[in-house]
XYZ file of N, CA and C in Angstrom:
654
model
N -15.727 -4.918 -23.069
C -14.603 -4.503 -22.270
C -14.563 -2.882 -22.062
N -13.939 -2.477 -20.467
C -12.940 -1.749 -20.222
C -11.852 -0.736 -21.079
N -12.301 -0.075 -21.102
C -10.851 0.841 -21.965
C -9.788 1.665 -21.732
N -8.870 1.865 -21.709
C -7.880 2.012 -21.256
C -7.510 3.756 -21.510
N -7.157 3.682 -19.797
C -7.527 5.322 -19.835
C -6.071 6.187 -19.577
N -5.990 7.224 -20.313
C -4.346 7.414 -20.557
C -4.328 8.745 -19.323
N -4.052 8.092 -18.229
C -3.692 8.823 -16.883
C -2.415 10.396 -17.002
N -2.818 11.080 -17.849
C -1.259 12.143 -18.640
C -1.191 12.880 -16.896
N -0.031 13.337 -16.799
C -0.010 13.975 -15.486
C -0.243 15.697 -15.365
N -1.080 15.857 -14.033
C -1.511 17.019 -13.682
C -1.623 17.332 -12.333
N -1.656 18.749 -11.613
C -0.937 18.948 -10.284
C -2.737 18.906 -9.583
N -2.855 18.823 -8.230
C -4.181 19.534 -7.622
C -4.378 20.521 -7.157
N -5.354 21.190 -7.510
C -5.897 22.468 -7.549
C -5.862 22.714 -5.865
N -6.788 24.156 -5.780
C -6.857 24.533 -4.059
C -8.277 23.599 -3.537
N -7.718 23.425 -2.380
C -9.020 22.878 -1.503
C -10.245 23.345 -1.499
N -11.416 22.770 -1.193
C -12.703 23.272 -0.690
C -13.015 23.227 0.746
N -14.023 24.119 0.782
C -13.386 24.490 2.460
C -14.875 23.628 3.017
N -15.142 23.029 2.113
C -17.069 22.705 3.089
C -16.687 21.433 3.843
N -17.675 21.218 4.829
C -17.321 20.342 5.939
C -17.382 19.018 6.193
N -16.795 18.052 6.487
C -16.970 16.440 6.285
C -18.137 15.824 6.948
N -18.831 15.368 7.001
C -20.250 14.826 6.995
C -20.972 13.507 6.941
N -21.467 13.250 7.193
C -21.777 11.711 6.588
C -22.069 10.854 7.632
N -23.335 9.795 7.036
C -23.136 8.660 8.032
C -22.966 7.504 6.897
N -22.445 6.820 7.190
C -22.065 5.524 6.084
C -22.473 3.947 7.007
N -22.994 3.901 5.972
C -23.877 2.193 6.514
C -22.894 1.529 6.288
N -22.577 0.512 7.574
C -21.979 -0.723 6.752
C -22.974 -2.448 6.326
N -21.392 -2.180 4.926
C -22.198 -2.746 3.783
C -22.662 -4.259 3.833
N -21.994 -5.051 5.639
C -22.693 -6.106 5.816
C -24.464 -5.895 6.669
N -24.173 -4.773 6.423
C -25.859 -4.730 7.027
C -26.684 -4.927 6.585
N -26.495 -4.445 4.950
C -27.456 -4.137 4.334
C -27.267 -6.037 3.735
N -27.098 -6.839 3.963
C -27.445 -8.361 3.251
C -27.414 -8.833 4.690
N -27.966 -10.132 4.585
C -28.309 -11.107 6.335
C -27.053 -11.494 6.927
N -27.020 -11.359 7.233
C -25.019 -11.995 7.990
C -24.751 -13.432 7.591
N -25.870 -14.416 7.636
C -25.936 -15.371 7.515
C -25.171 -16.051 5.903
N -25.756 -15.141 5.275
C -25.470 -14.898 3.513
C -23.501 -14.376 3.773
N -22.977 -14.023 4.619
C -21.445 -13.803 3.956
C -20.610 -14.671 4.521
N -19.203 -15.569 3.788
C -18.604 -16.539 4.210
C -18.141 -15.898 5.825
N -17.357 -16.327 6.355
C -16.968 -15.810 7.747
C -15.198 -15.227 7.749
N -14.921 -15.301 6.612
C -13.483 -14.712 5.992
C -14.172 -12.910 5.311
N -14.917 -13.205 4.875
C -15.400 -11.670 4.652
C -16.247 -11.091 5.856
N -16.470 -11.288 6.957
C -17.395 -10.855 7.739
C -16.056 -10.640 8.835
N -14.668 -11.223 9.154
C -13.680 -11.380 9.508
C -12.722 -9.168 8.777
N -12.386 -9.376 7.647
C -11.729 -8.914 6.517
C -12.888 -7.591 7.494
N -14.545 -7.244 7.220
C -14.782 -6.010 7.329
C -14.692 -5.183 8.722
N -14.028 -6.518 9.517
C -14.376 -6.038 11.038
C -12.682 -5.429 11.756
N -11.811 -5.617 10.507
C -10.245 -5.257 10.925
C -10.024 -4.481 11.029
N -9.069 -3.984 11.888
C -8.736 -2.462 12.416
C -7.782 -1.912 10.917
N -8.015 -0.871 10.676
C -6.758 -0.173 9.940
C -5.997 0.132 9.982
N -5.026 -0.594 11.081
C -3.635 -0.395 11.640
C -2.481 0.062 10.334
N -1.316 0.955 10.898
C 0.157 0.897 10.439
C -0.172 -0.522 8.952
N 0.161 -1.353 9.480
C 0.497 -2.406 8.781
C -0.418 -3.090 7.695
N -1.925 -2.920 8.406
C -2.885 -2.710 7.292
C -2.800 -1.924 5.846
N -2.582 -0.689 6.920
C -2.251 0.710 5.816
C -1.126 0.560 4.476
N -0.049 -0.086 5.366
C 1.278 -0.249 4.314
C 0.675 -1.078 3.136
N -0.013 -2.481 3.610
C -1.053 -3.074 2.702
C -1.558 -2.729 1.472
N -2.138 -1.610 2.198
C -3.776 -1.229 1.198
C -2.440 -0.059 0.081
N -1.480 0.297 0.887
C -0.293 1.780 -0.012
C 0.233 0.598 -1.466
N 1.145 -0.720 -1.110
C 1.265 -1.889 -1.686
C 0.378 -1.616 -2.637
N -0.141 -2.402 -2.126
C -1.788 -2.842 -3.834
C -1.572 -1.619 -4.784
N -2.059 -0.163 -4.296
C -1.762 0.427 -5.185
C -0.681 0.985 -5.673
N 0.219 0.830 -5.135
C 2.007 1.107 -5.846
C 1.687 0.665 -6.539
N 1.281 -0.969 -6.862
C 1.300 -2.504 -7.831
C 0.377 -2.255 -8.800
N -0.167 -1.057 -8.622
C -1.764 -0.871 -9.838
C -1.002 0.141 -10.590
N 0.128 1.091 -9.936
C 0.746 2.492 -10.204
C 1.373 1.908 -11.644
N 2.493 1.123 -10.296
C 3.670 1.161 -11.478
C 3.569 -0.047 -13.079
N 2.184 -0.563 -12.370
C 1.478 -1.590 -13.643
C 1.661 -0.828 -14.682
N 0.817 0.075 -14.408
C 0.755 1.727 -15.655
C 1.495 1.963 -16.109
N 2.498 2.428 -15.418
C 4.178 3.591 -15.993
C 4.062 2.208 -16.524
N 4.778 0.960 -16.399
C 5.837 0.603 -17.290
C 5.245 -0.535 -18.490
N 3.937 -0.193 -18.466
C 3.105 -1.986 -19.409
C 3.389 -1.267 -20.898
N 3.808 -0.076 -21.345
C 4.337 0.160 -22.687
C 5.772 -0.787 -22.969
N 6.841 -0.580 -21.980
C 7.985 -0.070 -21.929
C 8.358 -2.092 -22.238
N 9.200 -2.254 -23.684
C 10.103 -3.633 -23.709
C 10.730 -4.127 -22.335
N 11.049 -3.028 -22.474
C 13.124 -3.648 -21.054
C 12.490 -2.772 -19.629
N 10.905 -3.220 -18.934
C 11.226 -2.877 -17.847
C 12.000 -3.174 -17.029
N 13.141 -4.190 -17.037
C 14.029 -4.144 -15.918
C 15.066 -3.218 -16.093
N 15.474 -2.739 -17.397
C 16.483 -1.494 -17.390
C 15.999 0.179 -16.621
N 14.075 0.046 -15.958
C 14.130 1.324 -15.467
C 14.377 1.396 -13.512
N 14.637 2.782 -13.434
C 14.922 1.971 -11.565
C 13.503 1.806 -10.982
N 14.350 1.402 -9.881
C 12.952 -0.023 -9.266
C 11.977 0.455 -8.906
N 10.995 -0.488 -8.421
C 9.416 0.958 -8.144
C 9.858 1.588 -7.025
N 10.013 1.349 -5.518
C 10.496 2.181 -4.763
C 11.424 3.325 -4.699
N 12.584 3.164 -5.670
C 12.769 4.704 -6.053
C 12.092 5.514 -6.916
N 10.856 4.624 -7.514
C 10.440 5.380 -8.963
C 9.321 6.868 -8.056
N 8.979 5.743 -6.781
C 7.107 5.882 -6.792
C 7.809 7.121 -5.413
N 6.973 7.694 -5.225
C 7.332 8.726 -3.679
C 6.087 7.742 -2.390
N 6.334 7.000 -2.458
C 5.848 5.869 -1.252
C 5.550 6.713 0.155
N 6.911 7.282 0.120
C 6.697 7.693 1.526
C 5.991 8.991 2.170
N 5.920 9.664 0.951
C 4.598 10.772 1.185
C 3.649 10.373 0.859
N 3.540 9.370 0.416
C 1.591 8.579 -0.472
C 1.021 8.028 0.890
N 2.399 7.305 1.514
C 1.849 6.495 3.053
C 0.868 7.056 4.721
N 1.392 8.828 4.068
C 0.412 9.577 5.436
C -0.200 10.392 4.674
N -0.917 10.044 3.243
C -1.624 10.578 2.505
C -2.683 9.566 2.730
N -2.629 8.763 2.791
C -3.427 7.287 2.945
C -4.383 7.359 4.396
N -3.277 7.239 5.121
C -3.436 7.523 6.495
C -4.511 8.562 6.739
N -4.166 9.730 6.459
C -5.021 10.734 6.794
C -5.882 10.483 6.520
N -6.213 10.710 4.442
C -7.876 10.147 4.285
C -8.516 9.007 5.183
N -7.777 7.889 4.998
C -8.725 6.921 5.182
C -9.372 7.593 7.253
N -8.525 8.352 7.828
C -9.255 9.224 9.149
C -9.980 9.946 8.503
N -9.397 11.071 7.752
C -11.230 11.928 7.574
C -11.944 11.972 7.804
N -12.651 11.180 6.342
C -13.045 10.422 6.080
C -14.126 9.738 6.838
N -13.331 9.096 7.945
C -14.159 8.016 8.143
C -14.169 6.377 7.522
N -13.699 6.556 7.436
C -13.612 4.868 5.991
C -13.264 3.656 6.591
N -14.983 2.805 6.253
C -14.864 1.390 6.952
C -14.063 0.180 5.932
N -14.285 -0.336 6.844
C -12.955 -1.035 6.429
C -13.348 -2.281 5.095
N -14.747 -2.485 5.119
C -15.459 -2.540 3.988
C -15.197 -1.995 2.727
N -15.221 -0.649 2.844
C -15.071 0.407 2.131
C -13.681 0.292 1.215
N -12.922 -0.271 1.737
C -11.188 0.027 1.585
C -11.354 -0.927 0.974
N -11.277 -2.438 1.209
C -11.419 -4.411 0.221
C -12.083 -3.997 -0.612
N -13.394 -3.054 -1.318
C -13.492 -3.223 -1.982
C -13.436 -2.248 -2.892
N -12.745 -1.064 -2.782
C -12.044 0.054 -3.484
C -10.203 -1.426 -3.665
N -9.959 -1.800 -3.084
C -8.608 -2.564 -3.890
C -9.162 -3.278 -4.344
N -10.063 -3.727 -4.668
C -10.430 -4.954 -5.995
C -11.076 -4.138 -6.716
N -11.506 -3.122 -7.156
C -11.026 -1.869 -8.101
C -10.342 -1.768 -8.300
N -9.284 -1.734 -7.809
C -8.188 -0.823 -7.908
C -7.516 -2.682 -8.835
N -7.540 -3.868 -8.457
C -7.008 -4.829 -9.090
C -7.656 -4.781 -10.665
N -8.898 -4.862 -10.556
C -9.432 -5.252 -11.986
C -9.143 -3.759 -12.424
N -9.195 -2.427 -12.515
C -8.680 -1.688 -13.495
C -7.331 -1.160 -13.956
N -5.798 -2.784 -13.033
C -4.665 -2.242 -12.997
C -4.547 -2.513 -14.557
N -4.590 -3.689 -15.441
C -4.355 -4.605 -16.377
C -4.997 -2.906 -17.431
N -5.747 -2.033 -17.095
C -5.950 -1.103 -17.814
C -5.824 0.250 -18.350
N -4.869 0.261 -16.583
C -4.078 1.698 -16.778
C -3.056 1.928 -17.976
N -2.826 2.957 -17.835
C -2.313 3.208 -18.579
C -1.592 4.596 -18.541
N -0.323 5.023 -17.851
C 0.057 6.044 -16.566
C 1.367 6.885 -17.706
N 1.567 7.757 -17.740
C 2.361 8.554 -18.545
C 3.686 9.273 -17.002
N 2.992 9.737 -16.033
C 3.958 10.312 -15.396
C 3.921 9.465 -14.232
N 4.481 9.466 -12.806
C 4.056 9.389 -11.268
C 3.462 10.204 -10.620
N 3.767 11.621 -11.273
C 3.432 12.548 -10.064
C 1.518 11.849 -9.777
N 1.239 12.369 -8.613
C 0.223 12.251 -8.076
C -0.519 10.568 -8.537
N -0.109 10.354 -9.667
C -1.329 9.060 -9.427
C -1.039 8.257 -8.711
N -0.466 8.270 -7.466
C -0.885 7.223 -6.331
C -1.997 7.576 -6.201
N -2.107 9.260 -5.638
C -2.950 9.667 -4.567
C -4.306 10.106 -5.391
N -4.044 9.599 -7.027
C -5.641 9.650 -7.693
C -6.042 8.282 -8.179
N -5.120 7.687 -8.575
C -5.469 6.143 -8.490
C -6.551 5.504 -6.951
N -5.922 5.865 -5.848
C -6.608 5.928 -4.714
C -7.817 6.776 -4.568
N -7.740 7.712 -4.511
C -8.873 8.228 -4.239
C -10.139 7.891 -5.013
N -9.999 7.888 -6.216
C -10.776 7.263 -7.502
C -11.831 6.262 -6.946
N -10.587 5.049 -6.623
C -10.906 3.628 -5.787
C -12.255 4.016 -4.839
N -11.119 4.889 -3.782
C -12.195 5.422 -2.672
C -12.796 5.323 -3.268
N -13.741 6.260 -3.838
C -14.239 7.245 -3.910
C -15.073 6.723 -4.209
N -15.414 5.307 -5.446
C -16.511 4.488 -6.341
C -16.858 3.876 -5.073
N -15.921 2.859 -4.112
C -16.413 2.947 -3.491
C -17.025 2.315 -2.323
N -16.676 4.098 -2.149
C -17.486 4.712 -0.995
C -19.287 4.809 -1.432
N -19.185 5.500 -2.429
C -20.310 5.195 -3.299
C -21.403 4.217 -3.786
N -20.550 3.260 -3.821
C -21.341 1.785 -3.846
C -21.887 1.401 -2.786
N -20.964 1.389 -1.618
C -21.481 0.524 -1.012
C -22.624 0.632 0.536
N -21.714 2.429 0.406
C -22.948 3.346 0.943
C -24.324 3.710 0.897
N -24.912 4.421 1.802
C -26.755 5.076 1.671
C -26.024 6.112 1.489
N -25.489 7.271 2.362
C -24.808 8.069 2.297
C -23.642 8.749 2.373
N -22.812 8.850 1.961
C -21.230 9.181 1.420
C -21.335 10.583 1.454
N -19.978 10.957 1.462
C -19.425 12.430 0.992
C -19.307 13.136 -0.408
N -19.618 13.845 -0.645
C -19.299 15.004 -0.932
C -18.480 15.455 -2.110
N -18.628 15.108 -3.276
C -16.453 15.698 -3.821
C -15.617 16.912 -3.422
N -16.759 17.552 -2.697
C -15.850 18.771 -2.189
C -15.719 18.394 -0.542
N -16.269 17.388 -0.061
C -15.677 16.680 1.265
C -14.316 15.728 1.054
N -14.784 15.517 0.004
C -13.229 14.686 -0.401
C -12.280 15.345 -0.894
N -12.772 16.175 -0.966
C -11.774 16.710 -1.428
C -10.539 18.236 -0.437
N -11.426 18.048 0.510
C -11.182 18.596 2.005
C -10.540 16.893 2.514
N -10.709 15.904 2.784
C -10.463 15.026 3.654
C -8.879 15.196 2.495
N -8.851 15.083 1.234
C -7.447 14.948 0.813
C -6.161 15.755 1.223
N -6.585 16.654 1.000
C -6.049 17.784 1.607
C -4.978 18.665 0.892
N -5.011 17.747 -0.831
C -4.401 18.584 -1.286
C -4.994 18.570 -3.121
N -6.202 17.985 -3.350
C -7.009 18.671 -4.283
C -8.446 19.053 -4.053
N -8.696 19.525 -5.226
C -10.039 20.632 -4.962
C -11.256 20.447 -5.708
N -12.378 20.561 -5.560
C -13.293 19.421 -5.632
C -13.572 19.612 -7.486
N -13.303 20.059 -8.386
C -12.774 19.865 -9.759
C -12.177 18.417 -9.965
N -10.671 18.526 -8.831
C -10.071 18.167 -9.033
C -10.640 16.190 -9.269
N -11.060 16.532 -7.699
C -11.950 15.223 -7.354
C -12.809 14.860 -8.471
N -14.007 15.801 -8.876
C -14.759 15.082 -9.645
C -13.893 14.543 -11.351
N -13.136 14.797 -11.392
C -12.083 14.719 -12.591
C -11.761 12.447 -12.192
N -10.844 12.803 -10.882
C -10.460 11.671 -10.871
C -11.805 10.269 -10.442
N -12.696 10.963 -10.016
C -13.740 9.813 -10.211
C -13.427 10.000 -11.449
N -14.317 10.380 -12.161
C -15.717 9.990 -13.765
C -14.055 8.831 -14.351
N -12.518 9.757 -14.281
C -11.154 8.795 -15.115
C -11.736 7.540 -14.049
N -11.380 8.016 -13.730
C -11.264 5.833 -12.988
C -12.644 4.907 -12.975
N -13.884 6.111 -13.248
C -15.098 4.627 -13.737
C -14.213 4.739 -14.700
N -14.383 5.525 -15.750
C -14.446 4.973 -17.043
C -12.934 3.660 -17.091
N -11.743 3.880 -15.948
C -11.670 2.677 -15.971
C -11.789 1.171 -15.927
N -12.840 1.526 -14.868
C -13.892 0.491 -15.210
C -14.787 -0.044 -15.712
N -14.911 0.735 -16.705
C -16.277 0.794 -17.584
C -17.390 1.290 -16.892
N -17.918 1.486 -15.511
C -19.150 1.944 -14.636
C -19.368 0.561 -14.285
N -18.432 -0.215 -13.835
C -18.633 -1.476 -13.856
C -18.842 -1.979 -12.452
N -19.482 -1.255 -11.166
C -19.025 -1.589 -9.809
C -19.403 -2.748 -9.174
N -19.841 -3.237 -9.526
C -20.579 -4.800 -8.699
C -19.360 -5.484 -8.400
N -18.795 -6.055 -6.984
C -17.899 -6.803 -6.962
C -18.402 -8.416 -6.402
N -17.274 -8.917 -6.864
C -17.838 -10.622 -6.123
C -17.235 -10.697 -5.345
N -17.147 -11.653 -4.250
C -17.131 -11.919 -3.100
C -15.192 -12.357 -3.175
N -15.251 -13.556 -4.244
C -13.449 -13.756 -4.718
C -13.034 -12.281 -4.660
N -13.003 -11.736 -5.050
C -12.633 -10.470 -5.496
C -11.736 -9.834 -3.664
N -12.548 -9.723 -2.913
C -12.108 -9.435 -1.854
C -11.806 -10.100 -1.030
N -12.152 -11.425 -0.938
C -11.262 -13.131 -0.365
C -10.234 -12.967 -0.654
N -9.251 -12.009 -1.914
C -7.859 -12.537 -2.684
C -7.455 -11.841 -1.343
N -8.086 -10.934 -0.909
C -6.694 -10.046 0.689
C -7.004 -11.078 1.793
N -7.814 -11.504 2.376
C -7.805 -12.405 3.414
C -6.501 -12.978 3.872
N -5.993 -13.390 3.318
C -4.588 -14.221 3.504
C -4.110 -13.495 3.779
N -3.414 -12.125 3.147
C -2.415 -10.679 3.805
C -2.906 -10.566 4.177
N -4.006 -10.601 4.680
C -4.328 -9.170 5.986
C -4.207 -10.088 6.867
N -5.395 -11.553 7.738
C -5.072 -12.002 8.396
C -3.646 -12.428 8.811
N -3.340 -12.593 8.226
C -1.675 -12.908 8.506
C -0.832 -11.312 9.043
N -0.931 -9.922 8.427
C -0.298 -8.981 9.333
C -1.504 -8.907 10.527
N -2.357 -9.041 10.772
C -2.911 -9.293 12.025
C -2.189 -10.342 12.911
N -2.246 -11.518 12.458
C -1.809 -12.247 13.606
C -0.492 -11.701 13.789
N 0.454 -10.984 13.079
C 1.437 -10.802 13.603
C 1.775 -9.309 14.681
N 0.617 -8.791 14.879
C 0.592 -7.784 14.916
C 0.041 -7.776 16.759
N -0.634 -9.379 16.255
C -1.378 -9.686 18.056
C 0.270 -10.180 19.121
N 0.963 -11.138 18.051
C 1.896 -11.806 18.612
C 2.862 -10.511 18.913
N 3.489 -9.515 17.861
C 4.024 -8.446 18.897
C 3.305 -8.197 19.974
N 1.888 -7.673 19.777
C 1.598 -7.113 21.302
C 1.248 -7.810 22.346
N 1.900 -9.202 22.718
C 1.952 -10.565 23.757
C 3.520 -10.606 23.810
N 4.669 -10.272 23.013
C 5.625 -10.372 23.371
C 5.452 -9.257 23.985
N 5.058 -8.326 23.611
C 5.811 -7.001 24.542
C 5.112 -6.486 26.239
N 4.202 -7.335 26.097
C 3.790 -7.856 27.466
C 4.481 -8.408 28.596
N 4.597 -9.851 27.593
C 5.502 -10.512 28.288
C 7.015 -9.943 28.697
N 7.122 -9.415 27.827
C 8.780 -7.837 28.311
C 8.356 -7.939 29.546
N 7.728 -6.717 29.820
C 6.736 -6.242 30.719
C 6.912 -6.479 32.014
N 6.679 -7.972 31.780
C 5.871 -8.356 32.722
C 7.517 -9.555 33.928
N 8.122 -9.318 32.745
C 9.186 -10.403 33.019
C 10.452 -9.262 33.772
N 10.003 -7.753 33.388
C 11.357 -6.767 33.748
C 11.269 -6.927 34.794
């Protein structure tokens, strides 16, 4: 059984000066594509657009909120999640890390599977840096599990822009403890995101088509 890890509040230290490098391997290339469901192949090839990033943020925020309120007898008496968590500051952080670390969609969805699994074990005292720590911990674990070559902790620190190398090591270790070091992922843990993400993709395509029609009509 996974331990419940107490995420006490702490602030990031200085950032690392190590360079960002590495040659990630697409996880789908490690297995015969015929063994994957078509839905999985669709997910690993989605673009990390603004709406998909918003969805990632929502998944992380849900887990952090659960960790903050799990021991409260009357959670309805506290401020709404949107008022308690710094979502506006967290969203650019997610976008920046994904871009600088050149994270593949497959890695993102494995990270979200880890977050969903860790959700019931999280005990968070303060929201300070909680969003960033959960996101980064899950992303690093997913990257190391799905790729033959991944960034070192100092490089993740530089991509974060706020955490130092030792901070990143602690973030990774605490998140792995929450998972009880079980990094295996079942296909259904990934597919739970298929409906929402494909829906977002369809909305974006419809919006683009509508814009083109408007331009042609003008």
